[in-house]
Amino acid sequence: MNARLAAALVAALAAVAVFGGARAQDKDDTAKGIEAYREALKDGNPAELFEMAGEELWNKPAGPKNASLQGCDLGLGPGKVEGAFAQLPRYFADTDKVQDVESRLLTCMSALQGIDTQEYVDARFGTPKKNDLIALATYISGASKDKPVAVTLAHPKARQMYELGKRMFFFQAGPHDFSCATCHGEEGRRIRMQDLPNIMTKEGAAAGWTSWPAYRVSSGQMWSMQWRLNDCFRQQRFPEPIYASDMTVALSMYMAANANGSTVATPGIKR
Amino acid sequence: MNRRTFCAVTAVLSLTVASAAGAQQASWGPGADDTAFATMLQASFRNAGRVTVERLKQDETQAFCSDPQLATSKAAAKQAEAIEAANLASVKWPSDGKWLGDWKSGERIAQSGRGLTWTDSPTQASGGNCYNCHQIDAKEISHGTIGPSLHQYRKLKGGTEQVMRETWAKIYNSKSSNACSNMPRAGHMGILKETELQDIMALLLDPESPVNK
Amino acid sequence: MGSPMRIRAASKDGVTEVRILMNHEMETGQRRDGAGNVVPAWFIQEVKASLNGKNVMQAQWGPSIAKNPYLAFKVKGGKAGDKVSVTWVDNKGDSRTDEANVT
Amino acid sequence: MTDKTVGRRWVVKRGAVLAALAAAGMVVPKELFASWNKAAFEGKTADEVVKALGGSSAAASGEVQIIASDIAENGAVVPIQAVSRLANTQQIAILVLANPNVLAAVFDVGPDIVPDFTTRIKMSQTSNVIVLVKADGKFVSATKEIKVTLGGCGG
């Protein structure tokens, strides 16, 4: 933390000095305290441990074919990892599908390593198979850090995914009538102390899209966007989304395209 | 999703199309890409815990509110009114005639965001999720802002029969006064029991509740 | 058999700042699993660091250090190319040593 | 993440044999544990910890600094920086009074160390956090309250 936290604390103290009024000051103290906390977390993100593990998995021969993933085409050509995540999801001609980083990894594991990926799809989050996929996604996302988000809707199937994702964003169901838009369709809202990005705006979509995969301090786990979406739907009281299903890719496409031009900040660190 | 649910979802979707009455001529969105959307839903969810894909089946309110363009259009104002009336008609008033229960229990229910997810056990009591979106007792600094502050609720609104009735209706079925409110329908959907609703009422409207101190 | 640490060591104005991320569950022994059984305590008890083979830092930890621990400390001296070595030992007797060069 | 991957970039030495024996309950590697102060880590109050570390009391000192945010969004990870400006600082400890066992960490400060440590602790609830410093054989301290809030949907 050091310099960063010290600066945030100084800012917090200055803010307290400027604002009068007991209520305003209370509110300000809370917000500034949380801000200082979040700043302090950024230095030394345990996500780096998962990036290291993901890189090892990428390079290590595995599966019935005893092959590595080094030949995997993430959209920029076989083996090219740097910058690939910033352009995902995208349309892939070989599968004739729009894929995000995690569904693409399944394709590569199946094609290159001969692995039956259904087990990876079915595995629960937090178990070794899912953890491996997420470590890989963390490594791949880290290789796009600071690059601009640049997804294209030029292919008709990419356009369709975007539009279906947009429609899904507003789809209400379940005993609580929740849709994604219930929480992520307005400016400046919070659940408890958690700020909710408005995914319909570029800034909001960027806040949501560009910081996952992220290390969650509450659980000490590394979460990918697929896990993030899975838990959103759990709390929406929906049935469980199938890992890497079209719906999850569609929502990802909606977020990523809305965030176009913003900067990839993965891997992040979150509450 | 099993076949029956799939059919139910498609049926709801075609209802939406009919109600949009040709207003939707775009190539995307409700009415235009219903088949692709239903196919995607069917292929993308699975049963987990006690939660089945049956939950994807929308009621009329949910279907209406899932098309924000339609829901906020002038043309649909009459439809929104009809939805509010239908939701108001569903409200069950307290069977013992008492509006207020125990505010302390109400505070516990308001704090809890649990229940009805696929990871919750069948015996898990549902919470009210209230603090997730509302400020209530000012002592709780960790509160959401999706809904308005309810601090000092009775002091600001008063404790008349009229206020009791409106507040009950809002909590029991939030869509009774606002067709596409973000708030869940705690009574109508069976999230909270009658006594739990009375406890939440007390948290807001009992003069002894910290909310009104 | 622990997983690798991430060690960064940077020298500036005659002081080397060492920042370490360790891979460890850090179970408190107070938590219960889904079946209601207490999850046994499992945590790093001791951390040692050396600069070019000379011991410079020693710490004792309890289970209330956060999961996947982070530690930053400052050593007088040290220059680019010097070797920092860090070892942890946990309460089950497992240990792990990793090294990094000062930049 | 997999447990057994060995980082290419990392030179790895392990007390593997020793660890295996220890795990099997056959050997307790005493030389590795010799310095772990069991009594201090089982202390339930600040006084008990000070005593177990060899002191009697710890007065507040402006030369001891505890840098942390006033509020932690999650008690599972609370960043703390502990600093001493006292000459001849020998030891720095971090204590969380509301935790079941109050002592979180003790750092020995040798001649080559700047007494300035940053780590992350767990807090079970809102609590006073104490940085305890032993310098010239005497114990002094600094205290700060850190609030722990509930985040997320609570479910």
XYZ file of C-alpha atoms in Angstrom:
742
model
C 0.000 0.000 0.000
C 2.543 2.565 1.135
C 2.454 5.635 -1.088
C -0.940 4.864 -2.637
C -2.747 4.306 0.620
C -1.007 7.242 2.254
C -2.165 9.473 -0.616
C -5.724 8.189 -0.354
C -5.743 8.787 3.396
C -4.451 12.327 2.944
C -7.197 12.889 0.368
C -9.761 11.503 2.806
C -8.581 13.815 5.578
C -8.591 16.805 3.236
C -12.128 15.976 2.147
C -13.276 15.788 5.751
C -11.736 19.181 6.419
C -13.518 20.756 3.467
C -17.028 19.444 4.040
C -18.970 20.604 7.078
C -22.230 19.159 8.414
C -22.327 15.948 10.432
C -24.395 13.848 7.975
C -22.429 14.877 4.900
C -19.214 14.170 6.747
C -20.373 10.705 7.867
C -21.252 9.777 4.304
C -18.003 11.154 3.006
C -15.939 9.301 5.603
C -17.563 6.017 4.619
C -17.013 6.533 0.906
C -13.439 7.722 1.368
C -12.662 4.903 3.768
C -13.841 2.323 1.261
C -11.932 4.069 -1.519
C -8.729 3.980 0.562
C -9.358 0.290 1.265
C -9.765 -0.520 -2.425
C -6.605 1.419 -3.318
C -4.625 -0.448 -0.672
C -5.708 -3.786 -2.138
C -4.384 -3.014 -5.619
C -0.755 -3.302 -4.574
C 0.054 -6.996 -4.523
C -2.895 -8.641 -6.248
C -2.906 -12.418 -5.581
C -4.267 -12.744 -9.151
C -0.589 -12.754 -10.145
C -0.287 -16.224 -8.618
C -3.067 -17.413 -10.924
C -1.455 -15.754 -13.963
C 1.717 -17.722 -13.211
C -0.239 -20.955 -12.871
C -2.156 -20.241 -16.097
C 1.037 -19.658 -18.051
C 2.382 -23.005 -16.846
C -0.826 -24.736 -17.924
C -0.686 -23.066 -21.331
C 2.838 -24.334 -21.977
C 2.596 -27.775 -20.399
C 1.716 -30.821 -22.550
C -1.527 -32.420 -21.313
C -4.477 -34.581 -22.366
C -4.625 -37.775 -24.478
C -2.593 -36.066 -27.211
C 0.006 -34.893 -24.681
C 0.057 -31.487 -26.359
C 0.281 -27.981 -24.958
C -2.081 -25.129 -25.770
C 0.711 -23.159 -27.438
C -0.915 -23.718 -30.834
C -4.300 -22.388 -29.719
C -5.757 -19.661 -31.946
C -7.398 -17.036 -29.773
C -8.244 -14.954 -32.822
C -4.886 -13.440 -33.718
C -3.375 -16.659 -35.080
C -2.097 -19.872 -33.477
C -0.087 -19.249 -30.317
C -0.554 -15.481 -30.297
C -1.671 -14.581 -26.782
C -0.639 -10.953 -26.461
C -3.549 -8.657 -27.226
C -5.973 -11.487 -28.041
C -8.203 -11.032 -24.996
C -8.890 -7.378 -25.857
C -10.635 -8.538 -29.051
C -12.790 -11.259 -27.490
C -15.551 -12.353 -27.850
C -15.211 -12.720 -31.623
C -16.486 -14.827 -34.495
C -14.333 -17.902 -35.264
C -14.663 -19.444 -38.713
C -13.425 -22.894 -37.640
C -16.289 -23.358 -35.183
C -18.688 -21.001 -37.005
C -19.454 -19.561 -33.571
C -18.911 -16.431 -31.536
C -16.692 -17.362 -28.568
C -15.355 -15.718 -25.438
C -11.987 -16.619 -23.953
C -13.357 -19.503 -21.902
C -15.454 -21.156 -24.609
C -12.477 -20.786 -26.970
C -10.200 -22.493 -24.450
C -12.595 -25.457 -24.422
C -12.338 -25.640 -28.236
C -8.537 -25.641 -28.089
C -8.365 -28.212 -25.271
C -10.601 -30.499 -27.293
C -8.889 -29.979 -30.666
C -5.241 -29.776 -29.586
C -5.113 -31.895 -26.440
C -7.924 -34.370 -27.175
C -9.609 -33.602 -23.852
C -13.312 -34.358 -23.302
C -14.328 -30.862 -22.279
C -17.825 -31.796 -21.062
C -16.272 -32.569 -17.665
C -14.870 -29.056 -17.609
C -18.266 -27.600 -18.509
C -20.037 -29.601 -15.792
C -17.419 -29.140 -13.050
C -18.485 -26.818 -10.273
C -16.742 -23.487 -9.849
C -14.007 -23.692 -7.237
C -13.035 -27.260 -8.189
C -9.705 -28.103 -9.896
C -10.939 -28.346 -13.509
C -12.705 -24.967 -13.379
C -9.742 -23.477 -11.511
C -7.449 -24.558 -14.358
C -9.690 -22.908 -16.955
C -9.824 -19.721 -14.906
C -6.053 -19.667 -14.367
C -5.655 -19.968 -18.160
C -8.176 -17.173 -18.753
C -6.352 -15.042 -16.159
C -3.031 -15.557 -17.925
C -4.557 -14.742 -21.328
C -6.346 -11.640 -20.022
C -3.154 -10.405 -18.347
C -1.446 -10.496 -21.747
C -3.905 -7.796 -22.908
C -3.475 -5.527 -19.881
C -3.522 -1.833 -20.873
C -4.670 -2.642 -24.420
C -7.869 -1.041 -25.770
C -10.997 -3.207 -25.903
C -11.645 -3.758 -29.621
C -14.387 -6.258 -30.426
C -16.003 -6.245 -33.849
C -19.642 -6.826 -34.759
C -18.820 -6.964 -38.481
C -19.764 -10.626 -38.873
C -23.549 -11.191 -38.859
C -23.221 -13.812 -36.123
C -21.290 -11.349 -33.943
C -24.035 -8.777 -34.499
C -26.654 -11.362 -33.608
C -24.827 -12.280 -30.395
C -24.719 -8.622 -29.394
C -28.439 -8.161 -29.982
C -29.366 -11.374 -28.175
C -27.131 -10.309 -25.286
C -28.866 -6.960 -25.136
C -32.250 -8.665 -25.021
C -31.025 -11.055 -22.316
C -29.843 -8.059 -20.294
C -33.480 -6.966 -19.898
C -35.022 -10.436 -19.506
C -36.885 -10.656 -16.188
C -37.837 -13.919 -14.553
C -37.881 -15.871 -11.319
C -39.493 -15.183 -7.941
C -37.731 -11.820 -7.568
C -38.502 -10.453 -11.090
C -34.824 -9.632 -11.541
C -33.055 -8.965 -14.823
C -29.470 -7.756 -15.259
C -30.962 -4.293 -15.825
C -32.574 -4.265 -12.378
C -29.160 -3.542 -10.888
C -27.029 -2.523 -13.867
C -29.333 -0.242 -15.836
C -29.055 3.022 -13.917
C -26.307 5.452 -12.959
C -24.799 5.691 -9.506
C -26.621 2.840 -7.766
C -25.262 0.487 -5.115
C -26.102 -2.885 -3.579
C -24.974 -2.520 0.026
C -21.620 -0.727 -0.405
C -20.973 -2.200 -3.839
C -21.116 0.241 -6.741
C -23.135 -1.069 -9.663
C -21.875 -0.150 -13.105
C -24.528 0.855 -15.638
C -23.694 -1.638 -18.394
C -25.682 0.381 -20.939
C -23.030 3.128 -20.924
C -19.447 2.874 -22.147
C -18.032 3.766 -18.720
C -20.275 1.287 -16.935
C -19.636 -1.511 -19.409
C -15.908 -0.827 -19.092
C -16.086 -0.993 -15.292
C -17.823 -4.348 -15.561
C -16.063 -5.889 -18.530
C -12.427 -4.800 -18.236
C -11.727 -5.885 -14.658
C -12.607 -9.610 -14.878
C -11.016 -12.108 -14.319
C -10.530 -10.725 -10.815
C -9.333 -11.956 -7.433
C -12.191 -11.855 -4.911
C -10.896 -11.021 -1.459
C -14.168 -12.137 0.164
C -13.585 -15.733 -0.923
C -9.877 -15.735 -1.771
C -10.829 -17.091 -5.184
C -9.992 -16.107 -8.723
C -13.201 -15.450 -10.668
C -13.586 -15.291 -14.441
C -16.416 -13.493 -16.241
C -18.190 -16.847 -16.616
C -18.125 -17.285 -12.826
C -19.179 -13.652 -12.324
C -22.197 -14.178 -14.597
C -23.006 -17.515 -12.965
C -23.186 -15.891 -9.547
C -25.193 -12.922 -10.861
C -27.834 -15.361 -12.116
C -27.712 -17.298 -8.849
C -28.534 -14.130 -6.944
C -31.145 -13.229 -9.551
C -32.796 -16.525 -8.491
C -32.529 -17.840 -12.051
C -31.684 -21.457 -12.939
C -27.963 -22.043 -13.441
C -26.366 -20.827 -16.679
C -24.457 -23.542 -18.506
C -20.729 -22.765 -18.607
C -19.665 -21.109 -21.865
C -23.234 -21.342 -23.236
C -24.445 -18.979 -25.964
C -26.363 -16.836 -23.463
C -23.187 -16.166 -21.451
C -21.227 -15.336 -24.600
C -24.072 -13.087 -25.800
C -24.068 -11.087 -22.559
C -20.283 -10.877 -22.728
C -20.523 -9.570 -26.293
C -23.061 -6.957 -25.189
C -20.737 -5.780 -22.407
C -17.527 -5.932 -24.442
C -18.937 -4.050 -27.437
C -20.406 -1.389 -25.153
C -16.941 -1.088 -23.563
C -15.123 -0.754 -26.913
C -12.254 1.725 -26.697
C -11.804 1.423 -22.944
C -8.675 -0.116 -21.452
C -8.256 -3.732 -20.334
C -7.366 -3.730 -16.626
C -7.331 -7.455 -15.901
C -6.600 -9.244 -13.762
C -8.488 -7.143 -11.239
C -9.055 -7.341 -7.506
C -12.511 -7.054 -5.985
C -14.335 -7.240 -2.713
C -34.887 -26.870 -20.166
C -37.500 -29.504 -20.739
C -39.862 -29.335 -23.638
C -42.807 -28.045 -21.649
C -40.922 -25.056 -20.287
C -39.543 -24.294 -23.677
C -43.066 -24.211 -25.086
C -44.189 -22.017 -22.213
C -41.393 -19.554 -22.864
C -42.168 -19.454 -26.555
C -45.816 -18.947 -25.791
C -45.054 -15.994 -23.564
C -42.804 -14.557 -26.215
C -45.502 -14.762 -28.873
C -47.900 -13.052 -26.472
C -45.422 -10.193 -26.266
C -45.338 -10.056 -30.046
C -49.087 -9.841 -30.243
C -49.248 -7.072 -27.670
C -46.562 -5.112 -29.464
C -49.023 -5.166 -32.383
C -46.571 -4.652 -35.168
C -44.881 -1.711 -33.476
C -41.634 -3.701 -33.541
C -40.443 -3.770 -37.151
C -36.706 -3.787 -36.298
C -34.777 -6.930 -37.111
C -33.799 -7.416 -33.447
C -35.526 -7.465 -30.103
C -38.870 -8.809 -28.878
C -41.077 -9.714 -31.803
C -38.236 -9.930 -34.292
C -35.723 -12.469 -32.974
C -38.012 -14.513 -30.727
C -37.010 -17.866 -32.195
C -33.294 -17.227 -31.853
C -33.792 -15.909 -28.330
C -35.909 -18.875 -27.205
C -33.371 -21.292 -28.702
C -30.576 -19.539 -26.826
C -32.474 -19.669 -23.511
C -33.269 -23.343 -23.951
C -29.638 -24.245 -24.602
C -28.086 -22.051 -21.914
C -29.626 -22.947 -18.536
C -29.857 -26.086 -16.435
C -31.562 -27.245 -13.244
C -29.445 -26.762 -10.113
C -30.340 -27.503 -6.506
C -34.049 -26.852 -6.134
C -34.091 -24.336 -8.947
C -35.362 -25.633 -12.275
C -35.548 -24.075 -15.714
C -39.290 -23.650 -15.058
C -38.276 -20.314 -13.552
C -37.513 -18.969 -17.019
C -41.249 -18.992 -17.676
C -42.368 -15.377 -17.425
C -45.662 -14.057 -16.133
C -47.396 -11.210 -17.933
C -45.730 -8.540 -15.793
C -42.244 -9.911 -16.364
C -42.775 -10.270 -20.118
C -44.055 -6.687 -20.383
C -41.173 -5.258 -18.334
C -38.522 -7.227 -20.252
C -39.083 -4.915 -23.214
C -38.098 -1.527 -21.763
C -38.835 0.287 -24.999
C -42.391 -0.975 -24.956
C -42.861 -0.635 -21.202
C -41.943 3.053 -21.204
C -43.816 3.950 -24.395
C -46.979 6.074 -24.406
C -48.722 3.408 -26.455
C -48.290 0.920 -23.632
C -49.539 3.198 -20.826
C -52.945 1.479 -20.778
C -51.288 -1.921 -20.627
C -49.130 -0.765 -17.712
C -52.261 0.381 -15.875
C -53.904 -2.982 -16.443
C -50.831 -4.765 -15.099
C -50.851 -2.579 -11.982
C -54.556 -3.270 -11.438
C -54.036 -7.027 -11.783
C -51.149 -6.921 -9.302
C -53.165 -4.825 -6.848
C -56.009 -7.329 -7.072
C -53.571 -10.074 -6.027
C -52.719 -8.388 -2.707
C -53.816 -10.396 0.328
C -54.431 -8.166 3.320
C -53.335 -9.287 6.833
C -55.659 -12.115 7.899
C -55.660 -11.049 11.570
C -56.218 -7.404 10.665
C -52.878 -6.343 12.211
C -50.547 -4.184 10.152
C -47.554 -4.264 12.482
C -45.518 -7.175 13.894
C -42.140 -7.124 15.652
C -39.666 -4.531 14.336
C -36.668 -6.424 15.775
C -37.553 -9.464 13.725
C -38.229 -7.088 10.818
C -34.667 -5.760 11.077
C -33.281 -9.319 10.840
C -35.406 -10.080 7.801
C -34.427 -6.760 6.192
C -30.730 -7.567 6.703
C -30.921 -11.014 5.096
C -30.409 -11.442 1.367
C -30.715 -15.204 1.464
C -33.163 -17.711 0.110
C -34.475 -19.227 -3.143
C -31.125 -19.472 -4.929
C -29.866 -22.807 -6.229
C -27.308 -22.959 -3.390
C -29.866 -22.382 -0.619
C -31.123 -25.415 1.276
C -34.892 -26.069 1.277
C -35.011 -25.045 4.949
C -33.254 -21.726 4.363
C -35.623 -18.914 5.312
C -35.850 -16.183 2.692
C -34.673 -12.734 3.613
C -36.284 -9.492 2.534
C -33.150 -8.222 0.738
C -34.201 -4.755 1.984
C -30.801 -3.271 2.919
C -29.396 -4.390 -0.421
C -31.307 -1.503 -1.996
C -32.583 0.801 0.786
C -31.246 2.818 3.666
C -33.465 1.878 6.654
C -31.985 2.062 10.174
C -29.321 4.766 9.837
C -26.991 2.691 12.043
C -26.448 0.271 9.143
C -23.977 2.103 6.924
C -23.753 -0.751 4.419
C -26.979 -0.151 2.488
C -27.815 0.014 -1.202
C -29.275 2.907 -3.184
C -31.399 1.219 -5.857
C -34.489 2.155 -3.833
C -35.196 5.340 -1.848
C -34.110 5.827 1.776
C -36.704 4.545 4.239
C -35.080 6.143 7.271
C -37.670 8.079 9.342
C -40.411 6.446 7.271
C -43.262 7.004 9.755
C -42.057 10.483 10.680
C -42.175 11.528 7.036
C -45.274 9.624 5.896
C -47.326 9.459 9.062
C -48.992 6.398 10.561
C -52.509 6.699 9.126
C -54.602 3.748 7.936
C -54.029 4.976 4.392
C -50.231 4.849 4.814
C -50.452 1.364 6.380
C -52.521 0.126 3.439
C -50.267 1.629 0.767
C -47.104 0.354 2.441
C -48.543 -3.147 2.787
C -49.543 -3.171 -0.876
C -46.076 -1.947 -1.905
C -44.276 -4.674 0.058
C -46.753 -7.438 -0.790
C -46.767 -6.594 -4.475
C -44.587 -3.682 -5.571
C -46.019 -3.836 -9.084
C -49.452 -2.850 -7.738
C -48.462 0.812 -8.014
C -45.586 0.718 -10.515
C -45.800 -1.944 -13.227
C -42.045 -2.260 -13.737
C -40.731 -1.404 -10.274
C -37.271 -2.866 -9.557
C -38.598 -4.188 -6.240
C -39.515 -7.866 -5.841
C -43.131 -8.817 -5.022
C -42.365 -10.229 -1.577
C -45.883 -11.423 -0.731
C -47.230 -12.204 -4.194
C -44.248 -14.406 -5.101
C -44.196 -16.134 -1.716
C -40.762 -14.795 -0.778
C -41.954 -13.713 2.691
C -44.779 -15.078 4.878
C -47.573 -12.888 6.248
C -45.972 -12.578 9.722
C -42.667 -11.622 8.117
C -44.398 -8.901 6.111
C -45.940 -7.619 9.364
C -42.460 -7.553 10.933
C -41.061 -5.546 8.020
C -44.065 -3.197 8.307
C -43.202 -2.704 11.997
C -39.582 -1.877 11.152
C -40.882 0.976 8.990
C -43.993 2.065 10.884
C -43.671 1.166 14.576
C -42.942 4.400 16.488
C -40.519 2.363 18.657
C -38.488 1.156 15.640
C -35.020 2.775 15.352
C -36.079 3.803 11.855
C -38.357 6.421 13.445
C -36.047 7.570 16.241
C 4.382 -28.977 -1.393
C 3.302 -25.403 -1.819
C 2.815 -23.581 -5.105
C 5.271 -20.903 -6.236
C 5.490 -17.482 -4.625
C 5.603 -14.268 -6.591
C 8.537 -12.170 -5.384
C 9.427 -8.686 -6.507
C 12.435 -6.832 -5.130
C 13.323 -3.295 -6.221
C 16.249 -1.198 -5.053
C 15.894 2.554 -4.662
C 17.949 5.133 -2.717
C 19.887 2.451 -0.866
C 16.813 0.513 0.282
C 15.431 -2.640 -1.316
C 11.681 -3.112 -1.074
C 10.657 -6.769 -1.227
C 7.028 -7.616 -2.075
C 5.881 -11.202 -1.800
C 2.671 -13.009 -2.687
C 2.397 -16.508 -1.251
C 0.026 -19.258 -2.245
C -1.626 -20.573 0.921
C -5.119 -21.298 2.262
C -4.428 -19.825 5.731
C -7.271 -21.777 7.387
C -8.059 -20.349 10.805
C -9.323 -23.559 12.387
C -12.518 -21.675 13.313
C -14.416 -22.265 10.091
C -16.914 -25.068 9.508
C -17.417 -26.853 6.201
C -20.771 -27.545 4.540
C -21.288 -30.635 6.705
C -20.698 -28.676 9.911
C -17.244 -30.090 10.633
C -14.470 -27.773 11.788
C -11.899 -27.218 9.037
C -8.532 -27.804 10.751
C -6.137 -24.889 11.110
C -3.585 -24.759 8.293
C -1.452 -21.671 8.066
C 2.033 -20.320 7.485
C 3.799 -19.978 10.852
C 7.175 -18.668 9.844
C 8.615 -16.571 7.033
C 12.323 -15.973 6.499
C 14.068 -13.874 3.890
C 17.706 -13.536 2.923
C 19.639 -11.123 0.734
C 22.614 -12.746 -1.039
C 22.461 -15.627 1.420
C 22.425 -13.480 4.559
C 19.302 -13.745 6.740
C 17.657 -10.339 6.948
C 14.019 -10.887 7.949
C 12.147 -13.318 10.117
C 8.451 -13.299 10.946
C 6.032 -15.455 12.930
C 2.434 -15.585 11.775
C -0.836 -16.783 13.209
C -3.890 -17.923 11.253
C -5.330 -14.404 11.001
C -3.016 -13.441 8.164
C -5.254 -13.287 5.048
C -5.474 -16.157 2.529
C -2.832 -15.993 -0.234
C -0.678 -13.763 1.979
C 0.948 -10.546 0.896
C 4.041 -9.188 2.639
C 6.112 -6.111 1.841
C 9.231 -5.146 3.779
C 12.328 -2.991 3.324
C 15.989 -4.014 3.581
C 18.876 -1.568 3.863
C 21.311 -2.004 0.998
C 20.852 -4.298 -1.957
C 21.408 -3.499 -5.627
C 20.264 -4.704 -9.013
C 21.217 -8.331 -9.541
C 21.345 -9.231 -5.852
C 19.491 -12.365 -4.884
C 16.497 -12.381 -2.547
C 15.372 -15.738 -1.173
C 12.146 -16.271 0.779
C 11.078 -19.389 2.711
C 7.829 -20.132 4.487
C 6.984 -23.020 6.790
C 3.407 -23.906 7.733
C 1.929 -25.663 10.770
C 1.826 -28.995 8.906
C 5.575 -28.791 8.331
C 5.239 -28.033 4.642
C 7.636 -25.428 3.318
C 8.452 -23.544 0.178
C 11.421 -21.478 -0.976
C 11.555 -19.164 -3.990
C 14.129 -16.674 -5.221
C 14.161 -13.490 -7.249
C 16.730 -10.962 -8.425
C 16.687 -7.374 -7.222
C 15.872 -4.925 -10.008
C -4.897 -23.581 -9.955
C -2.899 -26.757 -9.918
C -0.821 -27.478 -6.879
C 2.101 -29.161 -8.437
C 3.208 -26.925 -11.264
C 6.760 -25.759 -10.795
C 7.437 -22.268 -12.055
C 10.024 -22.212 -14.793
C 11.135 -18.829 -13.660
C 11.603 -19.871 -10.108
C 14.422 -21.783 -8.594
C 12.720 -24.116 -6.206
C 14.124 -25.769 -3.129
C 11.910 -27.751 -0.911
C 12.333 -29.526 2.371
C 10.322 -32.194 0.595
C 11.555 -35.219 2.477
C 11.246 -33.462 5.783
C 7.808 -32.189 4.912
C 6.644 -35.622 3.814
C 7.830 -37.145 7.059
C 6.240 -34.368 9.050
C 2.958 -34.776 7.193
C 3.043 -38.455 8.038
C 3.458 -37.474 11.675
C 6.836 -39.164 11.883
C 9.060 -36.194 12.484
C 8.411 -32.786 13.898
C 10.919 -30.502 12.262
C 11.781 -28.736 15.487
C 14.444 -26.519 14.004
C 11.829 -24.951 11.748
C 9.339 -24.358 14.554
C 11.739 -23.406 17.309
C 10.892 -19.713 17.173
C 7.073 -19.892 16.877
C 5.767 -18.358 20.087
C 2.758 -20.546 20.885
C 1.835 -18.697 24.073
C 1.788 -15.338 22.273
C -0.404 -16.651 19.450
C -2.848 -18.166 21.932
C -3.186 -14.865 23.831
C -6.773 -13.622 24.163
C -5.912 -10.055 25.228
C -3.225 -7.511 24.381
C -1.801 -7.919 27.910
C -1.425 -11.669 27.496
C 0.392 -11.151 24.203
C 2.743 -8.499 25.624
C 3.585 -10.836 28.509
C 4.192 -13.778 26.192
C 6.542 -11.587 24.166
C 8.488 -10.768 27.340
C 7.099 -7.365 28.330
C 4.816 -6.077 31.038
C 2.970 -3.090 29.558
C 2.889 -1.025 26.359
C 2.326 2.743 26.500
C 1.030 4.610 23.460
C 3.731 6.224 21.347
C 3.600 8.782 18.555
C 6.663 7.115 17.048
C 4.605 4.059 16.151
C 2.358 4.331 13.134
C -0.446 2.147 11.886
C -1.502 2.919 8.322
C -4.815 1.414 7.258
C -8.149 2.551 5.854
C -10.830 3.420 8.447
C -13.223 0.947 6.866
C -12.618 -2.499 5.443
C -15.094 -3.582 2.793
C -14.339 -7.153 3.716
C -12.911 -8.472 6.957
C -11.252 -11.411 5.165
C -8.562 -9.128 3.777
C -7.565 -5.947 5.615
C -4.353 -4.207 4.471
C -2.195 -2.969 7.363
C 1.103 -1.102 7.309
C 3.040 -1.091 10.583
C 5.856 1.433 11.003
C 8.215 2.297 13.844
C 10.396 5.411 13.916
C 12.070 4.395 17.176
C 15.820 3.800 17.158
C 16.785 0.232 18.025
C 13.421 -1.227 17.070
C 13.693 -4.972 17.719
C 10.223 -6.319 17.028
C 6.909 -5.217 15.488
C 3.656 -7.091 16.165
C 0.120 -6.662 14.813
C -2.829 -7.395 17.136
C -6.582 -7.487 16.436
C -8.403 -7.195 19.748
C -11.760 -8.628 18.607
C -10.262 -11.741 16.993
C -10.482 -15.035 18.946
C -6.673 -15.026 19.217
C -5.505 -11.437 19.099
C -1.964 -11.773 17.705
C -1.734 -11.822 13.899
C 1.993 -11.435 13.234
C 5.367 -10.693 14.827
C 8.267 -9.384 12.754
C 11.816 -9.492 14.071
C 13.690 -6.356 13.104
C 17.373 -7.059 12.536
C 20.041 -4.418 11.801
C 19.415 -4.604 8.040
C 15.651 -4.071 8.224
C 13.722 -0.805 7.967
C 10.919 -1.200 10.547
C 8.100 -0.812 8.020
C 5.990 -3.880 7.159
C 2.858 -4.203 5.048
C 0.625 -7.251 5.146
C -3.057 -8.232 5.123
C -4.955 -9.542 8.096
C -8.348 -11.093 8.783
C -10.780 -9.325 11.083
C -13.839 -11.159 12.382
C -15.613 -7.841 13.121
C -15.039 -4.124 13.691
C -12.120 -3.881 16.110
C -9.222 -1.903 17.490
C -6.012 -2.917 15.779
C -2.771 -2.436 17.701
C 0.755 -2.160 16.377
C 3.074 -3.184 19.188
C 6.763 -2.234 18.997
C 9.657 -3.475 21.105
C 12.529 -0.987 21.040
C 15.479 -0.869 23.429
C 13.782 -3.678 25.342
C 10.611 -1.639 26.013
C 7.143 -2.129 24.507
C 5.124 0.781 23.068
C 2.073 0.817 20.785
C -0.339 2.610 18.473
C -4.056 1.817 18.173
C -6.577 2.389 15.393
C -10.193 1.316 15.030
C -11.053 -0.325 11.731
C -14.708 -0.799 10.818
C -15.658 -3.980 8.987
C -18.729 -3.672 6.750
C -20.883 -6.265 5.060
C -20.615 -6.182 1.313
C -22.531 -7.796 -1.521
C -26.079 -9.131 -1.469
C -25.629 -10.905 1.870
C -26.511 -14.183 0.255
